[in-house]
Coordinates of C-alpha atoms in Angstrom, one line a residue:
M1451 CA -0.1 0.1 0.0
M1452 CA 3.0 2.2 -0.2
K1453 CA 3.3 3.5 -3.6
R1454 CA 5.6 6.6 -3.9
L1455 CA 9.5 6.9 -4.5
T1456 CA 11.0 10.5 -4.2
S1457 CA 12.1 12.1 -7.5
H1458 CA 16.0 12.2 -6.2
C1459 CA 16.1 8.3 -6.2
L1460 CA 14.6 7.8 -9.8
A1461 CA 14.8 9.7 -12.9
W1462 CA 11.4 11.6 -13.8
V1463 CA 9.2 10.3 -16.6
T1464 CA 7.7 13.0 -19.0
L1465 CA 4.1 12.4 -19.5
S1466 CA 2.7 13.8 -22.7
L1467 CA -0.6 13.8 -24.8
W1468 CA -3.4 14.1 -22.2
L1469 CA -6.4 13.0 -24.2
L1470 CA -9.8 12.3 -22.8
Q1471 CA -12.2 10.2 -24.8
G1472 CA -15.8 8.8 -24.1
C1473 CA -17.4 6.2 -26.2
S1474 CA -17.6 8.4 -29.4
D1475 CA -17.9 5.5 -31.8
G1476 CA -21.5 5.0 -30.8
S1477 CA -20.8 1.3 -29.2
S1478 CA -22.7 0.5 -25.8
P1479 CA -20.8 2.0 -22.9
C1480 CA -21.4 -1.1 -21.0
D1481 CA -19.8 -3.8 -23.0
P1482 CA -15.9 -3.5 -22.4
A1483 CA -14.8 -5.8 -25.4
A1484 CA -17.0 -3.2 -27.9
F1485 CA -15.0 0.0 -26.8
A1486 CA -12.5 0.6 -29.2
P1487 CA -11.1 4.2 -28.8
D1488 CA -8.1 5.7 -30.9
I1489 CA -4.7 5.1 -29.1
A1490 CA -1.8 7.4 -30.2
A1491 CA 1.5 5.3 -30.7
G1492 CA 4.6 6.5 -29.2
G1493 CA 3.0 8.3 -26.1
M1494 CA 0.1 8.3 -23.5
T1495 CA -3.5 8.3 -24.0
E1496 CA -6.0 8.9 -21.1
I1497 CA -9.3 6.9 -21.8
M1498 CA -12.3 5.9 -19.7
V1499 CA -12.7 2.1 -20.1
P1500 CA -16.7 1.0 -19.4
M1501 CA -17.1 -1.7 -17.1
R1502 CA -20.1 -4.0 -17.3
D1503 CA -22.4 -2.0 -14.7
C1504 CA -21.5 1.2 -17.1
I1505 CA -19.0 2.7 -14.5
R1506 CA -15.9 4.1 -16.5
L1507 CA -12.4 3.6 -15.1
A1508 CA -9.6 6.1 -16.1
T1509 CA -7.0 4.4 -17.7
N1510 CA -3.7 5.9 -19.0
V1511 CA -2.4 3.6 -22.2
Y1512 CA 1.1 3.8 -23.3
L1513 CA 2.0 2.4 -26.6
P1514 CA 5.6 2.2 -28.0
G1515 CA 6.5 4.1 -31.2
T1516 CA 7.1 0.9 -33.1
S1517 CA 4.5 -0.6 -34.9
G1518 CA 2.3 -3.0 -33.2
P1519 CA 0.5 -4.9 -32.3
H1520 CA 2.5 -5.4 -28.7
P1521 CA 2.2 -7.2 -25.6
L1522 CA 0.9 -5.3 -22.6
V1523 CA 1.5 -4.9 -19.1
L1524 CA -1.6 -4.1 -16.9
I1525 CA -1.1 -2.2 -13.5
R1526 CA -4.5 -1.3 -11.6
L1527 CA -4.1 0.7 -8.3
P1528 CA -6.0 2.7 -6.0
Y1529 CA -3.3 5.8 -5.4
G1530 CA -3.2 7.7 -8.8
K1531 CA -2.1 6.7 -12.0
D1532 CA -0.6 10.4 -12.7
A1533 CA 2.5 11.8 -11.1
S1534 CA 2.4 15.1 -9.3
G1535 CA 4.3 17.3 -7.0
D1536 CA 7.6 16.5 -5.8
T1537 CA 7.3 13.0 -6.1
L1538 CA 6.9 10.3 -8.7
D1539 CA 4.4 7.7 -9.1
V1540 CA 5.9 4.1 -9.5
T1541 CA 3.5 3.7 -12.1
S1542 CA 5.1 6.0 -14.4
V1543 CA 8.6 4.6 -13.9
L1544 CA 7.1 1.2 -14.8
A1545 CA 5.5 2.5 -18.0
T1546 CA 8.9 4.1 -19.2
F1547 CA 10.6 1.0 -17.7
F1548 CA 8.6 -1.3 -20.0
L1549 CA 8.2 0.8 -22.9
T1550 CA 11.7 0.7 -23.7
T1551 CA 11.7 -3.0 -24.4
G1552 CA 8.8 -2.7 -26.8
L1553 CA 6.1 -3.5 -24.3
A1554 CA 2.6 -1.5 -24.1
V1555 CA 1.2 -0.6 -20.7
A1556 CA -2.1 0.5 -19.3
V1557 CA -2.2 1.8 -15.9
Q1558 CA -5.8 2.2 -14.3
D1559 CA -7.2 4.0 -11.4
T1560 CA -9.5 1.4 -9.5
R1561 CA -13.4 2.1 -9.3
G1562 CA -14.0 5.1 -7.2
R1563 CA -10.4 6.5 -7.1
F1564 CA -9.0 9.6 -8.6
R1565 CA -10.4 10.1 -12.2
S1566 CA -12.4 6.7 -12.1
D1567 CA -15.9 6.9 -11.9
G1568 CA -18.0 4.6 -9.1
E1569 CA -18.1 4.4 -5.4
W1570 CA -14.7 3.6 -3.7
E1571 CA -14.7 0.6 -1.5
P1572 CA -11.5 -1.1 -1.1
L1573 CA -11.0 -4.7 -2.7
L1574 CA -14.6 -5.3 -3.6
H1575 CA -14.9 -4.4 -7.1
E1576 CA -11.5 -5.9 -8.3
Q1577 CA -12.4 -9.0 -9.5
A1578 CA -15.1 -7.8 -11.6
D1579 CA -13.1 -4.6 -12.8
G1580 CA -10.1 -6.5 -13.4
I1581 CA -11.5 -9.1 -15.9
D1582 CA -13.6 -6.7 -17.7
T1583 CA -10.4 -4.5 -18.0
V1584 CA -8.8 -7.5 -19.7
H1585 CA -11.8 -8.3 -22.1
W1586 CA -11.5 -4.7 -23.3
I1587 CA -7.8 -5.1 -23.6
E1588 CA -8.1 -8.5 -25.6
A1589 CA -10.3 -6.5 -28.2
Q1590 CA -7.9 -3.8 -29.2
P1591 CA -6.2 -3.9 -32.3
W1592 CA -2.9 -2.9 -30.8
F1593 CA -2.6 -5.6 -28.6
D1594 CA -0.9 -8.8 -29.8
G1595 CA -2.5 -11.5 -27.2
N1596 CA 0.2 -11.7 -24.7
L1597 CA -0.7 -10.0 -21.1
A1598 CA 1.3 -9.5 -17.8
T1599 CA 0.6 -7.7 -14.9
A1600 CA 2.7 -5.7 -12.3
G1601 CA 2.4 -3.9 -9.1
A1602 CA 3.0 -3.8 -5.3
S1603 CA 0.7 -4.4 -2.3
Y1604 CA -2.9 -3.2 -3.4
F1605 CA -1.9 -3.6 -6.9
G1606 CA -0.5 -6.8 -6.4
F1607 CA -4.0 -7.7 -4.8
T1608 CA -5.4 -6.5 -8.0
Q1609 CA -3.5 -9.0 -9.9
L1610 CA -4.6 -11.9 -8.0
A1611 CA -8.2 -11.1 -8.3
L1612 CA -7.7 -11.2 -12.0
A1613 CA -5.5 -14.0 -12.5
H1614 CA -7.5 -16.6 -10.6
Q1615 CA -10.0 -15.9 -13.2
Q1616 CA -7.7 -17.6 -15.9
P1617 CA -7.9 -15.1 -18.6
A1618 CA -6.6 -16.9 -21.8
T1619 CA -4.0 -14.1 -22.7
L1620 CA -2.5 -13.8 -19.3
R1621 CA 1.2 -15.1 -19.3
T1622 CA 2.5 -14.1 -16.0
I1623 CA 1.9 -12.1 -13.0
V1624 CA 4.3 -10.3 -10.6
P1625 CA 2.8 -9.7 -7.3
M1626 CA 5.2 -7.8 -5.1
I1627 CA 4.8 -7.6 -1.2
T1628 CA 1.3 -8.9 -1.5
P1629 CA -0.8 -11.2 0.7
S1630 CA -3.5 -13.9 -0.7
S1631 CA -5.5 -13.6 2.4
A1632 CA -7.9 -10.6 2.6
Y1633 CA -8.3 -11.3 6.5
S1634 CA -4.6 -10.9 7.1
L1635 CA -4.8 -7.4 5.5
F1636 CA -6.7 -6.3 8.8
Y1637 CA -6.1 -8.5 11.4
H1638 CA -3.3 -10.5 13.1
N1639 CA -5.3 -13.6 15.0
G1640 CA -8.1 -11.4 16.0
L1641 CA -5.9 -8.3 16.9
V1642 CA -6.8 -5.3 14.6
R1643 CA -3.8 -4.2 12.9
S1644 CA -3.2 -0.4 13.8
D1645 CA -0.9 0.7 11.0
I1646 CA -3.4 -0.8 8.1
T1647 CA -7.0 -1.2 9.5
V1648 CA -6.8 2.0 11.2
G1649 CA -4.1 4.0 9.7
W1650 CA -4.5 3.2 5.9
S1651 CA -7.9 3.5 6.0
L1652 CA -7.5 6.9 7.6
G1653 CA -5.5 7.9 4.7
I1654 CA -7.3 6.8 1.8
R1655 CA -10.9 7.5 2.7
E1656 CA -11.1 10.3 0.3
P1657 CA -11.8 9.2 -3.4
T1658 CA -9.3 11.7 -4.8
A1659 CA -6.5 11.7 -2.0
Q1660 CA -4.1 9.5 -0.5
T1661 CA -2.9 11.0 2.7
R1662 CA -0.1 10.4 5.0
V1663 CA -1.5 10.3 8.3
P1664 CA 1.0 11.3 11.1
G1665 CA 2.1 8.4 13.4
Q1666 CA 0.8 10.2 16.3
T1667 CA -2.5 10.3 14.7
V1668 CA -2.6 6.7 13.9
E1669 CA -1.6 5.7 17.6
A1670 CA -4.4 8.1 19.0
A1671 CA -6.9 6.4 16.6
A1672 CA -5.8 2.9 17.7
M1673 CA -6.4 3.9 21.2
H1674 CA -9.9 5.2 20.8
W1675 CA -12.4 3.2 22.9
P1676 CA -14.6 1.9 21.1
L1677 CA -12.2 1.3 18.2
V1678 CA -15.2 1.4 15.5
E1679 CA -15.9 5.0 16.3
A1680 CA -11.9 6.0 15.6
D1681 CA -13.1 6.9 12.1
D1682 CA -15.9 9.1 13.4
A1683 CA -13.4 10.8 16.0
F1684 CA -10.8 11.3 13.2
G1685 CA -12.1 12.7 10.4
G1686 CA -15.8 11.1 9.8
D1687 CA -17.7 7.8 9.2
I1688 CA -15.8 5.3 6.9
P1689 CA -18.5 2.4 6.2
W1690 CA -16.2 -0.2 5.2
Y1691 CA -13.7 0.2 8.2
N1692 CA -16.6 -0.2 10.4
E1693 CA -17.7 -3.5 8.3
W1694 CA -14.1 -5.1 8.9
L1695 CA -14.0 -4.2 12.5
D1696 CA -17.5 -6.1 12.9
H1697 CA -15.8 -9.3 11.3
P1698 CA -12.7 -10.1 13.5
F1699 CA -13.0 -13.7 12.2
D1700 CA -11.8 -15.0 8.9
T1701 CA -15.5 -16.0 7.8
E1702 CA -16.9 -16.1 4.4
Y1703 CA -17.2 -12.4 4.5
Y1704 CA -13.5 -12.0 3.3
D1705 CA -14.1 -14.5 0.6
R1706 CA -16.0 -11.9 -1.3
Y1707 CA -12.7 -10.1 -2.2
L1708 CA -10.8 -13.2 -3.0
P1709 CA -11.1 -17.0 -2.9
R1710 CA -9.0 -18.3 0.1
D1711 CA -7.4 -20.9 -2.4
V1712 CA -6.6 -18.2 -5.1
Y1713 CA -3.0 -19.6 -5.9
D1714 CA -4.7 -23.0 -6.7
R1715 CA -6.5 -21.5 -9.3
I1716 CA -3.9 -19.5 -11.0
D1717 CA -2.0 -21.6 -14.0
T1718 CA 0.6 -18.9 -14.9
P1719 CA 4.3 -18.4 -14.0
I1720 CA 4.6 -16.2 -10.9
L1721 CA 7.2 -14.0 -9.8
M1722 CA 7.0 -13.1 -6.3
I1723 CA 9.1 -10.3 -4.6
S1724 CA 9.1 -9.7 -0.7
G1725 CA 10.9 -8.6 2.2
W1726 CA 12.0 -10.2 5.4
F1727 CA 10.5 -7.0 7.3
D1728 CA 7.5 -6.5 5.1
I1729 CA 3.8 -6.4 6.8
F1730 CA 2.9 -9.3 4.5
N1731 CA 6.0 -11.5 4.7
A1732 CA 4.7 -14.3 6.3
T1733 CA 1.5 -14.7 4.2
Q1734 CA 3.4 -14.4 1.0
L1735 CA 6.4 -16.8 2.0
A1736 CA 3.2 -19.4 2.8
D1737 CA 1.8 -18.6 -0.6
F1738 CA 5.0 -19.4 -2.4
E1739 CA 5.3 -22.9 -0.6
R1740 CA 1.8 -23.2 -2.1
V1741 CA 2.5 -22.3 -5.4
Q1742 CA 5.9 -24.7 -5.3
A1743 CA 3.9 -27.6 -4.2
R1744 CA 1.3 -27.1 -7.1
E1745 CA 4.0 -27.1 -9.7
G1746 CA 5.7 -30.1 -8.4
G1747 CA 9.2 -28.5 -8.5
S1748 CA 9.1 -27.4 -11.9
G1749 CA 10.8 -24.3 -10.9
A1750 CA 8.1 -22.3 -13.4
S1751 CA 7.6 -19.8 -10.5
R1752 CA 10.1 -17.9 -8.5
I1753 CA 10.5 -15.6 -5.4
I1754 CA 13.3 -13.0 -4.4
V1755 CA 13.2 -11.9 -0.5
G1756 CA 15.6 -9.2 0.5
P1757 CA 16.2 -7.5 3.9
W1758 CA 13.3 -5.1 2.9
T1759 CA 10.4 -3.4 4.8
H1760 CA 7.4 -2.6 2.5
S1761 CA 9.1 0.0 0.7
M1762 CA 11.1 -2.8 -0.9
G1763 CA 14.6 -1.3 0.4
V1764 CA 14.0 2.2 -1.1
L1765 CA 14.4 4.9 1.6
E1766 CA 14.8 2.6 4.4
S1767 CA 16.0 3.4 7.8
H1768 CA 17.3 0.1 9.7
D1769 CA 19.7 0.4 12.5
L1770 CA 21.3 -2.6 11.4
V1771 CA 23.4 -2.5 8.1
F1772 CA 22.6 -4.8 5.1
E1773 CA 25.4 -3.4 3.0
H1774 CA 24.6 -6.1 -0.1
G1775 CA 21.1 -6.4 0.6
G1776 CA 20.2 -3.9 -2.3
N1777 CA 16.5 -3.0 -3.1
L1778 CA 14.1 -3.5 -5.8
L1779 CA 15.9 -1.6 -8.4
T1780 CA 18.8 -4.2 -7.9
F1781 CA 17.0 -6.6 -9.7
Q1782 CA 15.4 -4.5 -12.6
D1783 CA 17.4 -6.6 -15.0
K1784 CA 16.0 -9.8 -13.8
L1785 CA 12.6 -8.4 -13.8
L1786 CA 12.6 -7.1 -17.5
E1787 CA 14.2 -10.6 -18.5
W1788 CA 11.1 -12.2 -16.6
Y1789 CA 8.6 -10.1 -18.8
G1790 CA 10.7 -10.4 -21.8
H1791 CA 10.6 -14.3 -21.6
H1792 CA 6.8 -14.5 -20.8
L1793 CA 5.5 -11.9 -23.3
K1794 CA 8.1 -12.2 -26.2
G1795 CA 9.4 -15.3 -25.9
T1796 CA 13.2 -14.1 -25.0
P1797 CA 15.8 -16.1 -23.2
M1798 CA 15.8 -16.1 -19.5
S1799 CA 18.7 -17.0 -17.6
A1800 CA 18.7 -20.0 -15.1
W1801 CA 18.6 -18.5 -11.3
G1802 CA 16.7 -19.6 -8.2
P1803 CA 14.0 -20.2 -8.6
V1804 CA 14.3 -18.8 -4.9
M1805 CA 16.8 -16.3 -4.2
L1806 CA 17.0 -15.3 -0.4
Y1807 CA 19.2 -12.7 1.3
D1808 CA 20.9 -13.8 4.5
P1809 CA 21.3 -10.8 6.7
G1810 CA 23.7 -12.5 9.1
L1811 CA 26.1 -13.4 6.3
D1812 CA 25.3 -10.4 4.3
E1813 CA 25.0 -12.6 1.3
W1814 CA 22.6 -13.8 -1.4
I1815 CA 21.7 -17.3 -1.9
E1816 CA 19.8 -19.3 -4.5
R1817 CA 18.4 -22.5 -4.0
R1818 CA 15.3 -24.7 -5.6
T1819 CA 12.9 -24.9 -2.8
L1820 CA 11.9 -22.0 -0.3
W1821 CA 13.0 -24.1 2.9
P1822 CA 15.1 -27.2 3.0
K1823 CA 13.6 -30.7 3.9
D1824 CA 13.8 -32.2 7.1
R1825 CA 14.9 -29.2 9.1
P1826 CA 15.5 -29.9 12.8
E1827 CA 13.9 -27.8 15.4
H1828 CA 16.2 -26.0 18.0
L1829 CA 14.4 -25.7 21.2
L1830 CA 15.2 -22.8 23.7
Y1831 CA 13.3 -23.1 27.0
L1832 CA 11.8 -20.3 29.0
G1833 CA 13.4 -20.3 32.3
G1834 CA 14.7 -18.5 35.6
D1835 CA 13.2 -16.9 38.8
R1836 CA 12.4 -13.9 37.1
G1837 CA 11.4 -12.7 33.5
A1838 CA 10.3 -9.5 34.5
A1839 CA 11.6 -5.7 34.3
A1840 CA 13.6 -5.5 31.1
C1841 CA 16.4 -3.8 33.0
G1842 CA 16.4 -6.0 35.8
E1843 CA 17.2 -9.9 36.4
K1844 CA 16.3 -11.5 32.8
G1845 CA 14.9 -14.8 32.5
V1846 CA 16.7 -17.2 30.4
L1847 CA 16.6 -19.2 27.3
S1848 CA 17.9 -22.3 28.0
T1849 CA 18.5 -25.6 25.9
T1850 CA 17.2 -27.6 29.1
P1851 CA 13.6 -27.0 30.7
S1852 CA 12.9 -25.7 33.9
V1853 CA 13.1 -28.2 36.8
E1854 CA 10.8 -26.5 39.0
T1855 CA 7.3 -25.0 38.2
R1856 CA 7.2 -21.2 38.5
A1857 CA 4.5 -19.0 37.5
L1858 CA 5.6 -15.2 36.3
T1859 CA 2.6 -12.8 36.1
Y1860 CA 2.4 -9.0 35.0
V1861 CA -0.6 -6.8 34.4
Y1862 CA -1.8 -5.9 31.1
D1863 CA -3.7 -2.6 30.8
P1864 CA -5.2 -1.8 27.5
R1865 CA -5.2 2.0 28.2
D1866 CA -1.4 2.0 28.6
P1867 CA -0.1 0.1 25.6
I1868 CA 3.8 -0.3 24.8
I1869 CA 4.9 1.3 22.0
R1870 CA 7.8 -0.7 20.4
E1871 CA 10.5 0.2 18.1
G1872 CA 10.8 -1.4 14.5
G1873 CA 8.9 -4.4 12.9
A1874 CA 7.0 -5.5 10.1
L1875 CA 4.9 -2.1 9.7
L1876 CA 3.6 -0.1 6.9
S1877 CA 5.6 3.2 7.7
A1878 CA 9.0 2.7 6.3
E1879 CA 10.0 5.4 9.2
W1880 CA 8.7 3.0 11.7
A1881 CA 9.6 -0.3 10.1
G1882 CA 12.8 -2.6 9.8
A1883 CA 15.6 -3.9 12.1
K1884 CA 15.4 -0.9 14.6
R1885 CA 17.7 -0.4 17.5
Q1886 CA 15.3 -1.6 20.5
K1887 CA 15.0 0.8 23.3
D1888 CA 15.0 -0.6 26.9
L1889 CA 11.5 -1.0 28.6
C1890 CA 12.9 -0.3 32.1
S1891 CA 9.6 1.9 33.1
R1892 CA 7.3 -1.2 32.2
T1893 CA 6.3 -3.7 34.7
D1894 CA 4.0 -5.6 31.9
V1895 CA 6.6 -7.2 29.9
L1896 CA 8.5 -10.6 30.5
V1897 CA 12.1 -10.8 29.2
F1898 CA 14.3 -14.0 28.5
E1899 CA 17.8 -14.0 26.9
S1900 CA 19.8 -16.9 25.6
E1901 CA 23.5 -17.0 26.0
G1902 CA 26.0 -15.9 23.1
R1903 CA 26.4 -18.3 20.5
A1904 CA 29.5 -20.3 20.6
T1905 CA 29.4 -21.0 17.0
D1906 CA 27.3 -19.8 14.1
L1907 CA 23.6 -21.1 13.7
T1908 CA 21.6 -20.8 10.8
L1909 CA 17.9 -20.1 11.1
D1910 CA 16.1 -21.6 8.3
G1911 CA 12.6 -21.8 8.3
A1912 CA 9.7 -21.3 11.0
I1913 CA 9.9 -19.6 14.2
S1914 CA 7.2 -19.8 17.0
V1915 CA 6.6 -19.7 20.9
S1916 CA 4.6 -22.2 22.8
L1917 CA 3.5 -20.9 26.1
S1918 CA 1.4 -22.3 28.9
V1919 CA -0.7 -19.2 30.2
A1920 CA -3.5 -18.0 32.2
S1921 CA -5.4 -14.9 32.4
S1922 CA -7.9 -13.2 34.7
A1923 CA -9.8 -11.8 31.5
P1924 CA -12.3 -14.0 29.3
D1925 CA -10.2 -12.9 26.6
T1926 CA -7.1 -11.4 26.2
A1927 CA -3.8 -10.8 23.9
F1928 CA -0.3 -12.4 24.1
V1929 CA 2.5 -10.8 22.2
A1930 CA 6.1 -12.3 21.6
R1931 CA 9.0 -10.2 20.1
L1932 CA 12.5 -11.7 19.0
S1933 CA 15.3 -9.4 19.1
L1934 CA 18.6 -10.0 17.9
V1935 CA 21.2 -9.0 20.5
K1936 CA 25.0 -8.3 19.4
P1937 CA 28.1 -8.8 21.2
D1938 CA 28.2 -5.2 22.1
G1939 CA 24.8 -5.5 23.8
Q1940 CA 22.9 -3.7 21.3
A1941 CA 19.6 -5.1 20.6
F1942 CA 17.6 -4.9 17.1
Y1943 CA 14.2 -6.1 15.9
F1944 CA 14.2 -9.4 14.6
R1945 CA 10.9 -11.3 14.6
E1946 CA 7.2 -10.7 16.1
G1947 CA 4.0 -12.7 16.5
Y1948 CA 0.4 -12.4 18.2
A1949 CA -2.2 -14.5 19.6
T1950 CA -5.5 -14.0 21.6
L1951 CA -7.0 -16.8 23.5
S1952 CA -10.4 -16.5 21.5
H1953 CA -8.5 -17.3 18.4
R1954 CA -5.8 -19.8 19.8
E1955 CA -7.5 -22.7 17.7
G1956 CA -7.6 -20.9 14.5
N1957 CA -9.2 -17.6 13.0
R1958 CA -12.6 -19.1 11.7
M1959 CA -14.4 -19.1 15.0
Q1960 CA -14.3 -18.2 18.5
T1961 CA -12.9 -20.8 21.0
R1962 CA -14.1 -19.7 24.6
Y1963 CA -12.1 -19.2 27.6
K1964 CA -12.5 -19.5 31.5
P1965 CA -10.8 -16.9 33.4
G1966 CA -7.9 -18.4 35.3
E1967 CA -7.9 -21.3 33.2
R1968 CA -4.4 -22.9 32.2
V1969 CA -4.2 -23.4 28.3
D1970 CA -1.5 -24.0 25.9
L1971 CA -0.8 -21.1 23.5
H1972 CA 1.1 -21.0 20.1
I1973 CA 2.5 -17.8 18.6
D1974 CA 3.9 -18.1 15.2
M1975 CA 6.1 -15.7 13.8
P1976 CA 7.3 -15.1 10.2
P1977 CA 9.7 -17.6 8.9
I1978 CA 13.2 -16.4 8.2
L1979 CA 16.8 -17.3 6.7
W1980 CA 19.2 -15.8 9.1
T1981 CA 22.7 -17.0 10.2
L1982 CA 23.4 -16.3 14.1
R1983 CA 26.8 -15.5 14.3
Q1984 CA 29.4 -16.1 16.9
G1985 CA 28.6 -14.3 20.0
D1986 CA 24.9 -13.3 19.1
R1987 CA 22.1 -14.0 21.4
L1988 CA 18.3 -13.9 21.3
R1989 CA 16.1 -12.0 23.4
L1990 CA 12.3 -13.0 23.7
E1991 CA 10.0 -10.6 25.4
I1992 CA 6.4 -11.7 26.3
S1993 CA 4.0 -8.9 26.7
S1994 CA 0.2 -8.2 25.7
S1995 CA 0.7 -5.1 23.4
N1996 CA 2.6 -3.2 20.6
L1997 CA 0.4 -0.2 20.0
R1998 CA 2.2 0.5 16.3
A1999 CA 1.2 -3.1 15.2
V2000 CA -2.0 -3.8 16.8
A2001 CA -4.6 -2.0 18.6
P2002 CA -4.9 -2.8 22.3
H2003 CA -7.1 -5.9 23.0
P2004 CA -10.0 -4.7 25.6
N2005 CA -9.8 -8.0 27.8
V2006 CA -13.4 -8.6 27.0
D2007 CA -14.8 -11.9 25.2
H2008 CA -17.2 -10.2 22.7
D2009 CA -17.8 -7.1 20.7
W2010 CA -14.1 -6.2 21.2
N2011 CA -14.2 -3.4 18.6
R2012 CA -17.1 -1.9 20.1
T2013 CA -16.1 -2.0 23.7
A2014 CA -16.1 1.5 25.3
E2015 CA -14.6 0.4 28.6
P2016 CA -11.5 -1.8 28.4
R2017 CA -10.3 -3.9 31.8
A2018 CA -6.9 -4.6 32.9
A2019 CA -5.9 -8.2 33.1
A2020 CA -3.4 -10.4 35.1
Q2021 CA -1.5 -12.4 32.7
T2022 CA 0.5 -15.6 33.8
I2023 CA 3.1 -17.7 31.9
F2024 CA 3.9 -21.0 33.4
L2025 CA 7.2 -22.7 33.2
D2026 CA 7.7 -26.1 34.2
R2027 CA 9.2 -29.4 32.7
E2028 CA 5.8 -31.0 31.7
N2029 CA 4.2 -28.3 29.9
S2030 CA 7.3 -26.0 29.1
S2031 CA 7.2 -22.8 27.6
A2032 CA 9.5 -22.4 24.7
L2033 CA 10.9 -20.6 21.5
R2034 CA 11.1 -23.1 18.6
L2035 CA 13.5 -22.3 15.9
E2036 CA 13.9 -24.5 12.5
V2037 CA 17.4 -24.6 11.5
R2038 CA 19.6 -25.7 8.6
P2039 CA 20.1 -29.2 8.8

């Protein structure tokens, strides 16, 4: 959902020939395939493409100066197809990027956004409007029958909305930093995502604007009680925001946006691009595993994963240095080669199909599968007499479980959530491998730390935390944050996961909880490839909040987002040999 890069990072693209056309040929405005406007070669033409319900979508068509017909790359986005001010649209850059190789480009404002007609409601119309747009393209004399799509985040989602319908002319899609799960856009296992559900909604509410909402405003809105009225308190009612907050479970409601088996329905080669610190990294990695399983190891689809946030390495602000991590532009030759091969049949080099950056070694690696087979699990058990007060005596992460039963308790107050540094967040300013500040003033966090590594250890797959917990509330949240502690004592964000008691058996329906009951809780973090070097330590913090990532849980068991009065809760973690709480790390065999 990020879309702009500053002009000093990329060259300006000169846009010319602004021509607005209607259905002047007398054809029905409700038949996309019958609409055949004149398109100027060697420039850009703006047209209004009719959808099946007569809504017209503003579309910039760029044709090469050479004689056609041409292959075409389609980009559909809600952020404005035109450049303005002192920033540059990624879409304008992409248009020139593709035109130089003889590819035509169509860039379209999605329904209800900027110059397109209709009512704006995120995600809802992308399947129908996407296929209608393709039907229009397929009928044009300048199109040679070879179609691809491009784009990141929301306009990666529009690619999926189109591709699963299997248009005959579609040759490839390239979804960057994009999830296939609509539910995961808005929730972390029942916890509302502050940066997207709240912050992004506030910034994109107006049909002809994309506003960068200040971080303090996002934080204040995410702490508004009840949360469903945060839109009213910060600018006015947003109907679709209210709907999302009334659907905290992954039900059929979200299937209207995208089929949950979308990648099983796509039969074209896919190039994915993701970042270890991207907001959708976990979902996209799971998506690629599914694609590879469907393809049976053919290597038709490929993936690149860098040490990037949602801005794919451009203008990021990590405190850890990734000298050879590069950014999206580092791979422009591979992108052009991919499109050229699938649209024009030109040769493609044999790389990957998996290309991953190992931040610990500062190296890129290539291999056949995303994760190695038969990965052993490295367990670090939570232990120690104390695990409270980050600046006090820490608990330990040990290879042996606790001998005695211990119960560590803290009080979580939703009206005083923790504000963390770094992470997988929408804002490039906040996101990434940030240096961790001490939490000396907090008594609502448990801290456990491993010994320094005697030898290197490569994490290569899943990361999770298994906890034995109890709460005084009928429902509540637990947050597990993992930090990398370097030999000099500096700690940096590494991974984080979220869980609620009501969603502990899955996101499809509520699991009831009786206050005081001891239950097992599993917290997944995004998987990773990262070599821990000699002397590195891991620090695990267990708490119940992280305001910049998730809105505070009110500690009630129903109408979570309509609760006006949150309650404090006593949270307990149990450490013992029989039901050990542990950090689970898949490592390279």
